Amino acid sequence: MRLRTLLETDAFELRLLAGEAELDRPVRGVMTTDLRDPSRYLRGGELVLTGLAWWRGPGDAEPFVRVLSAAGAAGLAAGEAELGSVPDDLTTACARLGLPLFAVGEELSFADLTEFVVRRVSGERAGDLAAVVDRHRRLMSAGPAGGGPGAVLDLLGSDLDLWAWLLSATGRPIAATGGRPLPAGAGGALAERRLAAASAGHRGPSRAVVGGEVYSLFPVGEDETDPRRTLLSGWLLAVRADAGDWPAERLDLLDGVARLVATERDRQEATRTVQRRLAHEVVELTTTGAPPAEVAARLRVAAPLLGSWGADPEWQVVAARVEWPDAGIDAGQVGRALLEELLPGAAVTHGGGEAVALTPLPARDDPLTATAVLDPVRAPLSAGLGADGRLTLGVSAAVPSADALRGALEEARHARRVAAARGGRVSGAGHEELASHVLLLPFVPDDVRRAFTARLLEPLRAYDRRHRSELVPTLRAFLAADGSWTRCAADLHVHVNTLRYRIGRVEHLTGRDLARLEDRLDFFLALRLDPPS
C-alpha cells in the first residue's frame, strides 16, 4: 500500500503535518515504538507509530527522525494522547528530512491502525506472490528449472514470512521452507491429523495443534470427489499458522501453491509407470512358472531403475492388502500407493485387490521386516483407515536370484495371511513367523498329515457328500479372504447370511471357532497339507 491510502481512509481522520511530496512511498509493514533509537527493529518501508513517550523537550525530535530516515522508514504517525498535540520540533525535523508525518487523534487506537496496515500490506504482498507463484508454475511445468517444491516454499518464507513443510501421506518430509526440519515426531502427527480428516470425508484445509504450535494443513493432489481415493498417495502442505484468521486472498494463494506443488507429485507419479509395468511382468511370469532366465532378465532391467547398488542385488517381496467395504474405492490401487510410499525403492504392481512390491536389497542393507516397515507409520495409517478400513502386510525373506522369487512371492502372501488372522487395523508379519508351519510342511510325515487332515476335514467332506453342499470350498474361500464376510460372500457369489450359515456348520461339525487365530491356522494347515484335487 501507499502512504496516501492512510489519508484517503475517512474512518481514520489522520492529519498530514509534513512530507506531502512523499505520499506515494510504499508501506511494507508497521511498527509501534517509544524507543529513542528503534533502528535495530526496522528493515525499511515501515510506517512507525509512536506515542511520543521518548520526547522530553525541544531537541529530542531531530535525532529520532534522523534514525528513522536512515533506517528507511516509510513514514511516522504520532499519537496526540500523551502530549495533547504533536511537538513543533518534530514537524520541523520531518519536513527538513523529508519524512511524512501524520497526527493520530486520541479517538483512533494504534491497534486499529496497525490491523488496517497489516491487512492491506498482506493482501497486496499475497497478490505479488501470486504472480511469482504463477511464473514458477510455468517454470516447473517446463521442467526442473523452477527448482522444485522447495523453491516454492521458500517464496512463502521470503514474501509472507510463512514456514511451510511438504510431507508425504504418512509424514515423510519432502521439502521445507529454507530446508528447515520439523520438530521430531511432528511430521507423523500432522499426517495422522490429516489422514483422520480425509478418511472422514473432510475436504480442504484443516487445523492441527502439534507440540504447542498451530498448523494449517492443505491437501496436495487430493481427489475432490472422495479424498479416500488418494488417501495414501496424496501429499500434505503444512503451514505453521492459523488459516482460520486469513483473508480469502491468502487462502486462495495457499490453495494455488498446493496445486502448483501437485504438479511435481504428478511428475513423480508418471515416472513410476515403467517400474509398475516391470513389476507386473515379473509377478505374472513368476506366478505362471516362466523360466527363471526370463524372470532374471526383467529383474536386471528393473534394478537400475530402482537405484539399487550393484548389478545383482538380492530381492524381497512385500504383499499388502487394503480393505474397505466401500466398493467405489479400488483397494488394490490404494495398496499400491501405500507400498510406493513405504518402499520408495521398490517396483509395485497390483491386481485382485492385492499389491505386491519387488524390493532390491543392496549388499550393505539389512533385510526389511514387517515391524520396521509399519511401526513408523502405524499411527497415521490407523487414523487414515478409520473404523471400517484395514491393512495387512507380509514380507518375504531376501532371495539371491530369480529362481527363488516364486517362493518369496508365496512366502510374502502367506505371511500376509498370518497377519490378517491376527486382527487389528494395521497388521504385518514376516517370513520368520512362517518357520513353525508353512516352511516345515514338506517335512511332515505322511501318517501325521493324514491324521491331522482327517480329524479336521473329514467331517466336512462327509457332510458335503451326504448333502451335496460345499463346506470345504467355502472354508477355503473364507480363509483366502482373511475372514472377511463381505469379500468372501462376493467371491462365492452368495448372500452373507448363506456364508454365515455354512461357516456355522463348519464350526458345529468340527468343534472349532473360526474367530480364533489358532483354529484358523489349523484349518489353513490342513488345507495346505491336503490341497484340492
Short mmCIF file of C-alpha atoms in Angstrom, two decimals:
data_model
loop_
_atom_site.label_atom_id
_atom_site.label_comp_id
_atom_site.label_asym_id
_atom_site.label_seq_id
_atom_site.Cartn_x
_atom_site.Cartn_y
_atom_site.Cartn_z
CA MET A 1 0.00 0.00 0.00
CA ARG A 2 0.97 3.66 -0.34
CA LEU A 3 1.07 6.26 2.45
CA ARG A 4 -1.59 8.20 0.57
CA THR A 5 -4.06 5.42 1.41
CA LEU A 6 -3.99 6.45 5.08
CA LEU A 7 -5.26 9.95 4.25
CA GLU A 8 -7.88 8.58 1.87
CA THR A 9 -9.41 6.39 4.60
CA ASP A 10 -12.11 8.62 6.11
CA ALA A 11 -12.55 6.50 9.22
CA PHE A 12 -9.06 7.42 10.48
CA GLU A 13 -9.24 11.23 10.06
CA LEU A 14 -5.45 11.48 10.06
CA ARG A 15 -3.83 14.91 9.58
CA LEU A 16 -0.74 15.27 7.42
CA LEU A 17 1.80 17.56 9.11
CA ALA A 18 4.81 17.11 6.81
CA GLY A 19 6.05 15.27 3.71
CA GLU A 20 3.20 15.80 1.25
CA ALA A 21 5.55 15.18 -1.67
CA GLU A 22 6.42 11.69 -0.33
CA LEU A 23 2.89 10.25 -0.02
CA ASP A 24 3.47 7.71 -2.79
CA ARG A 25 6.04 5.85 -0.72
CA PRO A 26 5.20 2.13 -0.43
CA VAL A 27 4.44 0.73 3.03
CA ARG A 28 5.76 -2.78 3.64
CA GLY A 29 4.99 -3.10 7.36
CA VAL A 30 4.07 -1.35 10.57
CA MET A 31 5.86 -0.95 13.92
CA THR A 32 4.92 0.72 17.20
CA THR A 33 7.74 2.11 19.35
CA ASP A 34 8.61 4.66 22.03
CA LEU A 35 12.34 3.94 21.94
CA ARG A 36 14.68 6.82 21.17
CA ASP A 37 16.57 4.56 18.73
CA PRO A 38 14.39 1.79 17.27
CA SER A 39 16.66 1.21 14.26
CA ARG A 40 17.55 -2.35 15.25
CA TYR A 41 13.89 -3.30 14.74
CA LEU A 42 13.45 -1.63 11.35
CA ARG A 43 14.07 -3.32 7.99
CA GLY A 44 12.84 -0.50 5.76
CA GLY A 45 9.45 0.51 4.44
CA GLU A 46 7.65 0.54 7.81
CA LEU A 47 5.04 3.01 8.99
CA VAL A 48 6.29 3.83 12.50
CA LEU A 49 3.67 4.53 15.18
CA THR A 50 4.77 6.36 18.30
CA GLY A 51 3.03 7.65 21.42
CA LEU A 52 5.84 10.24 21.93
CA ALA A 53 6.89 8.89 25.32
CA TRP A 54 10.51 9.35 24.19
CA TRP A 55 10.04 13.14 23.74
CA ARG A 56 11.16 15.20 26.74
CA GLY A 57 11.62 18.64 25.15
CA PRO A 58 12.86 20.59 22.12
CA GLY A 59 15.91 18.99 20.57
CA ASP A 60 14.73 15.37 21.08
CA ALA A 61 12.91 15.19 17.75
CA GLU A 62 15.85 15.75 15.35
CA PRO A 63 17.89 12.64 16.43
CA PHE A 64 14.77 10.46 16.43
CA VAL A 65 13.75 11.48 12.90
CA ARG A 66 17.33 11.01 11.62
CA VAL A 67 17.32 7.44 12.96
CA LEU A 68 14.03 6.66 11.17
CA SER A 69 15.20 8.21 7.90
CA ALA A 70 18.49 6.33 7.96
CA ALA A 71 16.65 3.06 8.59
CA GLY A 72 14.39 3.63 5.58
CA ALA A 73 11.09 4.16 7.40
CA ALA A 74 8.23 5.00 5.04
CA GLY A 75 6.56 7.45 7.41
CA LEU A 76 5.79 8.42 11.01
CA ALA A 77 2.39 8.57 12.74
CA ALA A 78 2.49 10.36 16.13
CA GLY A 79 -0.30 9.98 18.70
CA GLU A 80 -1.66 13.08 20.40
CA ALA A 81 -2.96 11.36 23.53
CA GLU A 82 0.29 11.68 25.52
CA LEU A 83 1.12 15.39 24.90
CA GLY A 84 -2.16 16.75 23.56
CA SER A 85 -0.56 17.65 20.21
CA VAL A 86 2.45 16.80 18.07
CA PRO A 87 5.53 18.90 19.10
CA ASP A 88 6.52 21.58 16.60
CA ASP A 89 10.15 20.48 16.50
CA LEU A 90 9.03 17.01 15.35
CA THR A 91 7.08 18.54 12.47
CA THR A 92 10.06 20.73 11.56
CA ALA A 93 12.52 17.82 11.63
CA CYS A 94 10.26 15.63 9.48
CA ALA A 95 9.79 18.41 6.94
CA ARG A 96 13.54 19.06 6.76
CA LEU A 97 14.44 15.37 6.33
CA GLY A 98 11.53 14.53 4.00
CA LEU A 99 9.81 12.03 6.32
CA PRO A 100 5.99 12.11 6.05
CA LEU A 101 4.39 12.82 9.45
CA PHE A 102 0.77 12.11 10.45
CA ALA A 103 -1.05 13.24 13.58
CA VAL A 104 -3.19 10.49 15.17
CA GLY A 105 -6.12 11.75 17.21
CA GLU A 106 -7.00 10.37 20.63
CA GLU A 107 -10.11 8.61 19.28
CA LEU A 108 -8.07 6.34 16.95
CA SER A 109 -6.19 3.44 18.52
CA PHE A 110 -2.85 2.23 17.27
CA ALA A 111 -4.32 -1.29 17.24
CA ASP A 112 -6.93 -0.34 14.62
CA LEU A 113 -4.33 1.45 12.53
CA THR A 114 -1.94 -1.50 12.75
CA GLU A 115 -4.62 -4.01 11.75
CA PHE A 116 -5.57 -1.90 8.73
CA VAL A 117 -1.97 -1.61 7.51
CA VAL A 118 -1.23 -5.31 8.08
CA ARG A 119 -4.32 -6.41 6.15
CA ARG A 120 -3.62 -4.11 3.23
CA VAL A 121 0.07 -4.97 3.06
CA SER A 122 -0.62 -8.69 3.44
CA GLY A 123 -3.24 -8.68 0.70
CA GLU A 124 -1.03 -6.79 -1.73
CA ARG A 125 2.01 -8.95 -0.93
CA ALA A 126 -0.14 -12.01 -1.46
CA GLY A 127 -1.09 -10.67 -4.88
CA ASP A 128 2.56 -10.02 -5.71
CA LEU A 129 3.49 -13.50 -4.55
CA ALA A 130 0.66 -14.99 -6.58
CA ALA A 131 2.30 -13.54 -9.69
CA VAL A 132 5.64 -15.04 -8.65
CA VAL A 133 3.99 -18.40 -8.00
CA ASP A 134 2.31 -18.28 -11.39
CA ARG A 135 5.69 -17.69 -13.04
CA HIS A 136 7.14 -20.56 -11.05
CA ARG A 137 4.28 -22.79 -12.16
CA ARG A 138 5.25 -22.20 -15.78
CA LEU A 139 8.87 -22.98 -14.99
CA MET A 140 8.00 -26.21 -13.19
CA SER A 141 5.67 -27.33 -15.95
CA ALA A 142 8.53 -26.90 -18.42
CA GLY A 143 10.97 -28.98 -16.38
CA PRO A 144 13.14 -28.80 -13.27
CA ALA A 145 14.35 -25.24 -13.94
CA GLY A 146 11.94 -23.86 -11.38
CA GLY A 147 13.78 -25.51 -8.53
CA GLY A 148 11.08 -27.93 -7.39
CA PRO A 149 8.71 -27.66 -4.42
CA GLY A 150 11.42 -26.35 -2.09
CA ALA A 151 11.77 -23.17 -4.16
CA VAL A 152 8.01 -22.60 -3.98
CA LEU A 153 8.04 -22.98 -0.19
CA ASP A 154 10.98 -20.58 0.02
CA LEU A 155 8.76 -17.96 -1.64
CA LEU A 156 6.28 -18.34 1.20
CA GLY A 157 9.04 -17.69 3.70
CA SER A 158 10.62 -14.70 1.96
CA ASP A 159 7.42 -12.94 0.87
CA LEU A 160 4.84 -13.87 3.51
CA ASP A 161 7.01 -14.88 6.48
CA LEU A 162 5.36 -18.32 6.49
CA TRP A 163 7.12 -21.54 7.41
CA ALA A 164 5.80 -24.47 5.41
CA TRP A 165 6.62 -28.16 5.01
CA LEU A 166 5.67 -30.57 2.25
CA LEU A 167 5.02 -34.06 3.62
CA SER A 168 4.03 -37.39 2.16
CA ALA A 169 0.77 -39.04 3.19
CA THR A 170 2.46 -40.70 6.19
CA GLY A 171 4.52 -37.67 7.25
CA ARG A 172 7.79 -38.29 5.37
CA PRO A 173 9.45 -34.89 4.69
CA ILE A 174 9.74 -33.93 1.01
CA ALA A 175 10.57 -30.20 1.09
CA ALA A 176 10.58 -27.30 3.56
CA THR A 177 10.92 -23.53 3.67
CA GLY A 178 14.65 -22.88 3.90
CA GLY A 179 15.24 -26.61 4.37
CA ARG A 180 14.14 -26.24 7.99
CA PRO A 181 13.23 -29.58 9.62
CA LEU A 182 10.08 -30.13 11.61
CA PRO A 183 10.40 -30.99 15.31
CA ALA A 184 10.88 -34.71 15.93
CA GLY A 185 7.64 -36.63 15.52
CA ALA A 186 5.70 -33.65 14.20
CA GLY A 187 5.54 -34.95 10.62
CA GLY A 188 3.82 -38.18 11.62
CA ALA A 189 1.47 -36.36 13.99
CA LEU A 190 0.44 -33.87 11.29
CA ALA A 191 -0.11 -36.70 8.80
CA GLU A 192 -2.21 -38.52 11.36
CA ARG A 193 -4.47 -35.47 11.79
CA ARG A 194 -4.86 -35.01 8.04
CA LEU A 195 -5.49 -38.70 7.31
CA ALA A 196 -8.14 -38.84 10.02
CA ALA A 197 -9.88 -35.85 8.46
CA ALA A 198 -9.62 -37.28 4.94
CA SER A 199 -10.93 -40.72 5.96
CA ALA A 200 -13.97 -38.96 7.42
CA GLY A 201 -14.56 -37.32 4.04
CA HIS A 202 -13.33 -33.85 5.07
CA ARG A 203 -12.19 -31.72 2.14
CA GLY A 204 -9.96 -28.68 2.04
CA PRO A 205 -7.62 -27.26 4.69
CA SER A 206 -7.82 -28.32 8.32
CA ARG A 207 -6.27 -27.15 11.57
CA ALA A 208 -3.94 -29.11 13.87
CA VAL A 209 -2.06 -28.32 17.08
CA VAL A 210 1.17 -30.32 17.48
CA GLY A 211 3.82 -29.60 20.09
CA GLY A 212 2.06 -26.41 21.12
CA GLU A 213 2.24 -24.99 17.56
CA VAL A 214 -0.76 -24.34 15.33
CA TYR A 215 -0.56 -25.67 11.77
CA SER A 216 -2.90 -25.32 8.82
CA LEU A 217 -2.95 -28.43 6.64
CA PHE A 218 -3.61 -28.16 2.91
CA PRO A 219 -4.08 -31.37 0.87
CA VAL A 220 -1.95 -31.76 -2.26
CA GLY A 221 -3.22 -33.91 -5.12
CA GLU A 222 -6.39 -34.93 -3.31
CA ASP A 223 -9.31 -36.49 -5.16
CA GLU A 224 -12.00 -33.81 -4.94
CA THR A 225 -14.91 -36.26 -5.14
CA ASP A 226 -13.68 -38.69 -2.46
CA PRO A 227 -10.46 -37.89 -0.50
CA ARG A 228 -10.09 -41.56 0.46
CA ARG A 229 -9.21 -42.47 -3.15
CA THR A 230 -5.91 -40.62 -2.76
CA LEU A 231 -5.58 -41.26 0.95
CA LEU A 232 -2.14 -42.86 0.74
CA SER A 233 -0.81 -41.28 -2.46
CA GLY A 234 -1.52 -37.60 -1.84
CA TRP A 235 0.83 -35.12 -0.19
CA LEU A 236 0.30 -32.63 2.60
CA LEU A 237 1.29 -28.95 2.81
CA ALA A 238 1.65 -27.96 6.48
CA VAL A 239 1.91 -24.23 7.21
CA ARG A 240 2.79 -23.01 10.71
CA ALA A 241 -0.07 -20.54 11.05
CA ASP A 242 -3.80 -20.48 11.79
CA ALA A 243 -5.51 -20.10 8.43
CA GLY A 244 -8.83 -19.55 10.19
CA ASP A 245 -7.91 -15.86 10.55
CA TRP A 246 -6.71 -15.40 6.97
CA PRO A 247 -8.44 -13.27 4.34
CA ALA A 248 -9.80 -15.00 1.27
CA GLU A 249 -6.89 -13.76 -0.85
CA ARG A 250 -4.31 -15.57 1.24
CA LEU A 251 -6.34 -18.78 1.38
CA ASP A 252 -6.63 -18.68 -2.41
CA LEU A 253 -2.89 -18.16 -2.65
CA LEU A 254 -2.10 -21.20 -0.49
CA ASP A 255 -4.57 -23.26 -2.50
CA GLY A 256 -2.66 -22.18 -5.61
CA VAL A 257 0.64 -23.18 -4.00
CA ALA A 258 -0.80 -26.62 -3.17
CA ARG A 259 -1.95 -27.05 -6.76
CA LEU A 260 1.46 -25.98 -8.02
CA VAL A 261 3.23 -28.49 -5.80
CA ALA A 262 0.79 -31.14 -7.04
CA THR A 263 2.41 -30.87 -10.49
CA GLU A 264 5.64 -32.21 -9.01
CA ARG A 265 3.71 -35.07 -7.42
CA ASP A 266 2.10 -35.85 -10.77
CA ARG A 267 5.54 -35.84 -12.40
CA GLN A 268 6.82 -38.36 -9.86
CA GLU A 269 3.69 -40.45 -10.39
CA ALA A 270 4.39 -40.56 -14.13
CA THR A 271 7.96 -41.79 -13.58
CA ARG A 272 6.63 -44.89 -11.80
CA THR A 273 4.83 -46.16 -14.89
CA VAL A 274 7.81 -48.15 -16.18
CA GLN A 275 8.54 -49.57 -12.73
CA ARG A 276 4.93 -50.69 -12.34
CA ARG A 277 4.93 -52.38 -15.73
CA LEU A 278 8.14 -54.26 -14.93
CA ALA A 279 6.78 -55.33 -11.55
CA HIS A 280 3.59 -56.58 -13.20
CA GLU A 281 5.56 -58.58 -15.77
CA VAL A 282 7.82 -60.14 -13.13
CA VAL A 283 4.91 -61.16 -10.90
CA GLU A 284 2.97 -62.52 -13.89
CA LEU A 285 5.95 -64.54 -15.13
CA THR A 286 6.73 -65.83 -11.65
CA THR A 287 3.13 -66.85 -10.96
CA THR A 288 2.76 -68.69 -14.27
CA GLY A 289 6.03 -70.61 -13.83
CA ALA A 290 8.05 -68.92 -16.57
CA PRO A 291 11.72 -69.96 -16.95
CA PRO A 292 13.95 -68.28 -14.32
CA ALA A 293 16.14 -66.83 -17.09
CA GLU A 294 13.19 -64.82 -18.40
CA VAL A 295 12.36 -63.52 -14.93
CA ALA A 296 16.03 -62.71 -14.30
CA ALA A 297 16.14 -60.64 -17.49
CA ARG A 298 13.27 -58.48 -16.23
CA LEU A 299 14.95 -58.08 -12.83
CA ARG A 300 18.17 -56.91 -14.46
CA VAL A 301 16.20 -54.18 -16.22
CA ALA A 302 14.35 -53.20 -13.04
CA ALA A 303 17.35 -52.97 -10.69
CA PRO A 304 18.99 -49.83 -12.21
CA LEU A 305 15.62 -48.07 -12.44
CA LEU A 306 15.14 -48.57 -8.71
CA GLY A 307 18.57 -47.15 -7.84
CA SER A 308 19.87 -50.39 -6.32
CA TRP A 309 23.59 -50.80 -5.69
CA GLY A 310 25.38 -53.41 -7.74
CA ALA A 311 24.28 -55.44 -10.72
CA ASP A 312 22.87 -58.41 -8.80
CA PRO A 313 21.04 -57.32 -5.66
CA GLU A 314 19.07 -59.67 -3.52
CA TRP A 315 15.29 -59.24 -3.64
CA GLN A 316 12.48 -59.19 -1.14
CA VAL A 317 8.77 -59.38 -1.87
CA VAL A 318 6.16 -57.47 0.13
CA ALA A 319 2.46 -58.25 -0.25
CA ALA A 320 -0.22 -55.91 1.07
CA ARG A 321 -3.99 -55.69 1.05
CA VAL A 322 -6.12 -52.70 1.99
CA GLU A 323 -9.74 -53.47 2.78
CA TRP A 324 -12.65 -51.03 2.66
CA PRO A 325 -16.31 -52.00 2.46
CA ASP A 326 -16.89 -49.10 0.05
CA ALA A 327 -17.00 -50.77 -3.36
CA GLY A 328 -16.30 -47.47 -5.09
CA ILE A 329 -12.67 -47.48 -3.98
CA ASP A 330 -10.06 -49.65 -5.73
CA ALA A 331 -8.40 -51.21 -2.68
CA GLY A 332 -5.62 -52.71 -4.82
CA GLN A 333 -4.71 -49.29 -6.18
CA VAL A 334 -4.73 -47.83 -2.65
CA GLY A 335 -2.46 -50.68 -1.52
CA ARG A 336 -0.08 -49.99 -4.41
CA ALA A 337 0.12 -46.32 -3.41
CA LEU A 338 0.82 -47.38 0.16
CA LEU A 339 3.72 -49.66 -0.80
CA GLU A 340 5.19 -46.99 -3.09
CA GLU A 341 5.09 -44.60 -0.14
CA LEU A 342 6.58 -47.05 2.37
CA LEU A 343 9.15 -48.54 -0.02
CA PRO A 344 10.45 -45.71 -2.25
CA GLY A 345 13.00 -48.02 -3.91
CA ALA A 346 10.51 -50.72 -4.90
CA ALA A 347 8.64 -51.60 -8.08
CA VAL A 348 4.99 -52.15 -7.21
CA THR A 349 2.03 -53.67 -9.03
CA HIS A 350 -1.47 -54.63 -8.01
CA GLY A 351 -4.23 -56.99 -9.04
CA GLY A 352 -7.14 -58.82 -7.49
CA GLY A 353 -7.23 -56.38 -4.58
CA GLU A 354 -3.62 -57.19 -3.63
CA ALA A 355 -0.48 -55.06 -4.07
CA VAL A 356 2.96 -56.64 -4.49
CA ALA A 357 6.30 -54.84 -4.19
CA LEU A 358 9.62 -56.11 -5.56
CA THR A 359 12.33 -54.53 -3.42
CA PRO A 360 16.03 -54.72 -4.32
CA LEU A 361 18.26 -55.25 -1.31
CA PRO A 362 21.81 -53.93 -1.77
CA ALA A 363 24.50 -55.95 -0.02
CA ARG A 364 25.10 -53.31 2.64
CA ASP A 365 21.45 -53.07 3.69
CA ASP A 366 19.67 -55.10 6.35
CA PRO A 367 16.64 -57.08 5.15
CA LEU A 368 13.22 -55.49 5.53
CA THR A 369 10.98 -56.59 8.38
CA ALA A 370 7.25 -56.03 8.78
CA THR A 371 7.88 -54.23 12.06
CA ALA A 372 10.41 -51.84 10.54
CA VAL A 373 8.09 -51.03 7.65
CA LEU A 374 4.91 -50.47 9.66
CA ASP A 375 5.88 -49.17 13.09
CA PRO A 376 6.95 -45.65 11.98
CA VAL A 377 3.62 -45.11 10.21
CA ARG A 378 1.23 -47.19 12.30
CA ALA A 379 -0.46 -44.20 13.98
CA PRO A 380 -1.16 -42.14 10.82
CA LEU A 381 -2.27 -45.23 8.89
CA SER A 382 -4.64 -46.29 11.67
CA ALA A 383 -6.16 -42.82 11.65
CA GLY A 384 -6.48 -42.79 7.88
CA LEU A 385 -8.04 -46.23 7.57
CA GLY A 386 -10.76 -45.25 10.01
CA ALA A 387 -13.13 -47.62 11.71
CA ASP A 388 -14.02 -49.57 8.55
CA GLY A 389 -10.60 -49.95 6.91
CA ARG A 390 -7.79 -52.43 7.41
CA LEU A 391 -4.24 -53.03 6.19
CA THR A 392 -2.43 -56.37 6.26
CA LEU A 393 1.15 -56.82 5.07
CA GLY A 394 3.58 -59.70 4.63
CA VAL A 395 7.34 -59.62 3.99
CA SER A 396 9.40 -62.42 2.45
CA ALA A 397 12.98 -63.37 3.18
CA ALA A 398 15.69 -61.99 0.90
CA VAL A 399 16.40 -64.22 -2.10
CA PRO A 400 19.53 -64.05 -4.28
CA SER A 401 18.10 -64.90 -7.70
CA ALA A 402 15.06 -65.23 -9.94
CA ASP A 403 14.96 -68.98 -9.23
CA ALA A 404 13.82 -68.30 -5.69
CA LEU A 405 11.47 -65.42 -6.47
CA ARG A 406 8.37 -67.59 -6.74
CA GLY A 407 8.99 -68.96 -3.28
CA ALA A 408 9.49 -65.41 -1.98
CA LEU A 409 6.17 -64.32 -3.52
CA GLU A 410 4.34 -67.23 -1.89
CA GLU A 411 6.14 -66.53 1.36
CA ALA A 412 5.05 -62.88 1.38
CA ARG A 413 1.45 -63.84 0.65
CA HIS A 414 1.41 -66.48 3.40
CA ALA A 415 2.90 -64.00 5.85
CA ARG A 416 0.19 -61.51 4.96
CA ARG A 417 -2.48 -64.10 5.68
CA VAL A 418 -0.90 -64.80 9.06
CA ALA A 419 -1.06 -61.06 9.75
CA ALA A 420 -4.70 -60.98 8.65
CA ALA A 421 -5.60 -63.80 11.02
CA ARG A 422 -4.42 -61.75 13.99
CA GLY A 423 -6.89 -58.93 13.61
CA GLY A 424 -6.09 -55.27 14.19
CA ARG A 425 -6.41 -52.30 11.88
CA VAL A 426 -2.74 -52.38 10.79
CA SER A 427 -1.12 -55.81 10.96
CA GLY A 428 2.06 -57.25 9.47
CA ALA A 429 4.05 -60.47 9.56
CA GLY A 430 7.42 -61.57 8.22
CA HIS A 431 8.87 -64.75 6.77
CA GLU A 432 10.39 -65.64 10.14
CA GLU A 433 6.89 -66.21 11.51
CA LEU A 434 6.23 -68.93 8.95
CA ALA A 435 9.02 -71.21 10.10
CA SER A 436 6.74 -73.08 12.52
CA HIS A 437 4.26 -74.20 9.87
CA VAL A 438 4.40 -73.34 6.15
CA LEU A 439 8.13 -73.86 5.67
CA LEU A 440 8.02 -77.16 7.57
CA LEU A 441 5.03 -78.68 5.73
CA PRO A 442 7.15 -80.73 3.29
CA PHE A 443 8.82 -82.48 6.25
CA VAL A 444 5.60 -83.63 7.95
CA PRO A 445 5.37 -87.48 7.83
CA ASP A 446 2.57 -88.88 5.67
CA ASP A 447 0.77 -90.60 8.57
CA VAL A 448 0.78 -87.36 10.56
CA ARG A 449 -0.58 -85.49 7.53
CA ARG A 450 -3.42 -87.98 7.10
CA ALA A 451 -4.36 -87.99 10.77
CA PHE A 452 -4.28 -84.20 11.07
CA THR A 453 -6.30 -83.50 7.93
CA ALA A 454 -8.79 -86.32 8.57
CA ARG A 455 -9.57 -85.04 12.05
CA LEU A 456 -10.39 -81.55 10.74
CA LEU A 457 -11.63 -82.05 7.19
CA GLU A 458 -13.24 -85.49 7.03
CA PRO A 459 -16.41 -84.41 8.94
CA LEU A 460 -16.84 -81.62 6.41
CA ARG A 461 -16.25 -83.85 3.38
CA ALA A 462 -18.70 -86.44 4.71
CA TYR A 463 -21.32 -83.73 5.19
CA ASP A 464 -20.68 -82.42 1.64
CA ARG A 465 -21.13 -85.92 0.20
CA ARG A 466 -24.40 -86.52 2.05
CA HIS A 467 -25.95 -83.12 1.39
CA ARG A 468 -24.20 -82.16 -1.84
CA SER A 469 -23.07 -78.99 -0.05
CA GLU A 470 -19.84 -77.02 -0.35
CA LEU A 471 -18.48 -76.63 3.16
CA VAL A 472 -14.84 -77.38 2.26
CA PRO A 473 -14.71 -74.97 -0.73
CA THR A 474 -16.46 -72.38 1.43
CA LEU A 475 -13.90 -72.82 4.21
CA ARG A 476 -11.06 -72.49 1.71
CA ALA A 477 -12.55 -69.28 0.29
CA PHE A 478 -13.21 -67.87 3.77
CA LEU A 479 -9.57 -68.30 4.79
CA ALA A 480 -8.36 -66.91 1.45
CA ALA A 481 -10.47 -63.82 2.17
CA ASP A 482 -8.79 -63.46 5.58
CA GLY A 483 -12.11 -63.98 7.33
CA SER A 484 -13.82 -61.07 5.57
CA TRP A 485 -17.52 -61.90 5.35
CA THR A 486 -18.35 -59.39 2.65
CA ARG A 487 -15.38 -60.19 0.42
CA CYS A 488 -15.80 -63.95 0.78
CA ALA A 489 -19.54 -63.75 0.03
CA ALA A 490 -18.76 -61.69 -3.07
CA ASP A 491 -16.08 -64.18 -4.21
CA LEU A 492 -18.54 -67.09 -3.81
CA HIS A 493 -21.49 -65.14 -5.26
CA VAL A 494 -23.67 -65.95 -2.25
CA HIS A 495 -25.51 -63.86 0.32
CA VAL A 496 -23.64 -63.09 3.53
CA ASN A 497 -26.32 -64.94 5.53
CA THR A 498 -25.71 -68.06 3.41
CA LEU A 499 -21.99 -67.77 4.12
CA ARG A 500 -22.60 -67.37 7.84
CA TYR A 501 -24.78 -70.48 7.84
CA ARG A 502 -22.09 -72.55 6.10
CA ILE A 503 -19.31 -71.38 8.42
CA GLY A 504 -21.59 -72.11 11.35
CA ARG A 505 -21.98 -75.70 10.09
CA VAL A 506 -18.18 -75.98 9.77
CA GLU A 507 -17.74 -74.87 13.38
CA HIS A 508 -20.51 -77.19 14.63
CA LEU A 509 -19.15 -80.26 12.81
CA THR A 510 -15.53 -79.71 13.89
CA GLY A 511 -15.96 -78.15 17.31
CA ARG A 512 -13.69 -75.28 16.21
CA ASP A 513 -14.18 -71.50 16.32
CA LEU A 514 -13.06 -69.65 13.22
CA ALA A 515 -12.90 -66.40 15.17
CA ARG A 516 -9.84 -67.83 17.00
CA LEU A 517 -6.39 -67.46 15.40
CA GLU A 518 -5.30 -70.96 16.50
CA ASP A 519 -8.29 -72.65 14.86
CA ARG A 520 -7.90 -70.64 11.66
CA LEU A 521 -4.26 -71.67 11.43
CA ASP A 522 -5.16 -75.33 11.99
CA PHE A 523 -7.67 -75.24 9.14
CA PHE A 524 -5.16 -73.32 6.99
CA LEU A 525 -2.52 -76.01 7.57
CA ALA A 526 -4.97 -78.83 6.99
CA LEU A 527 -5.97 -77.40 3.64
CA ARG A 528 -2.32 -76.81 2.71
CA LEU A 529 -1.43 -80.41 3.60
CA ASP A 530 -4.37 -81.72 1.58
CA PRO A 531 -4.78 -79.40 -1.44
CA PRO A 532 -7.85 -79.72 -3.68
CA SER A 533 -7.69 -82.41 -6.36
#
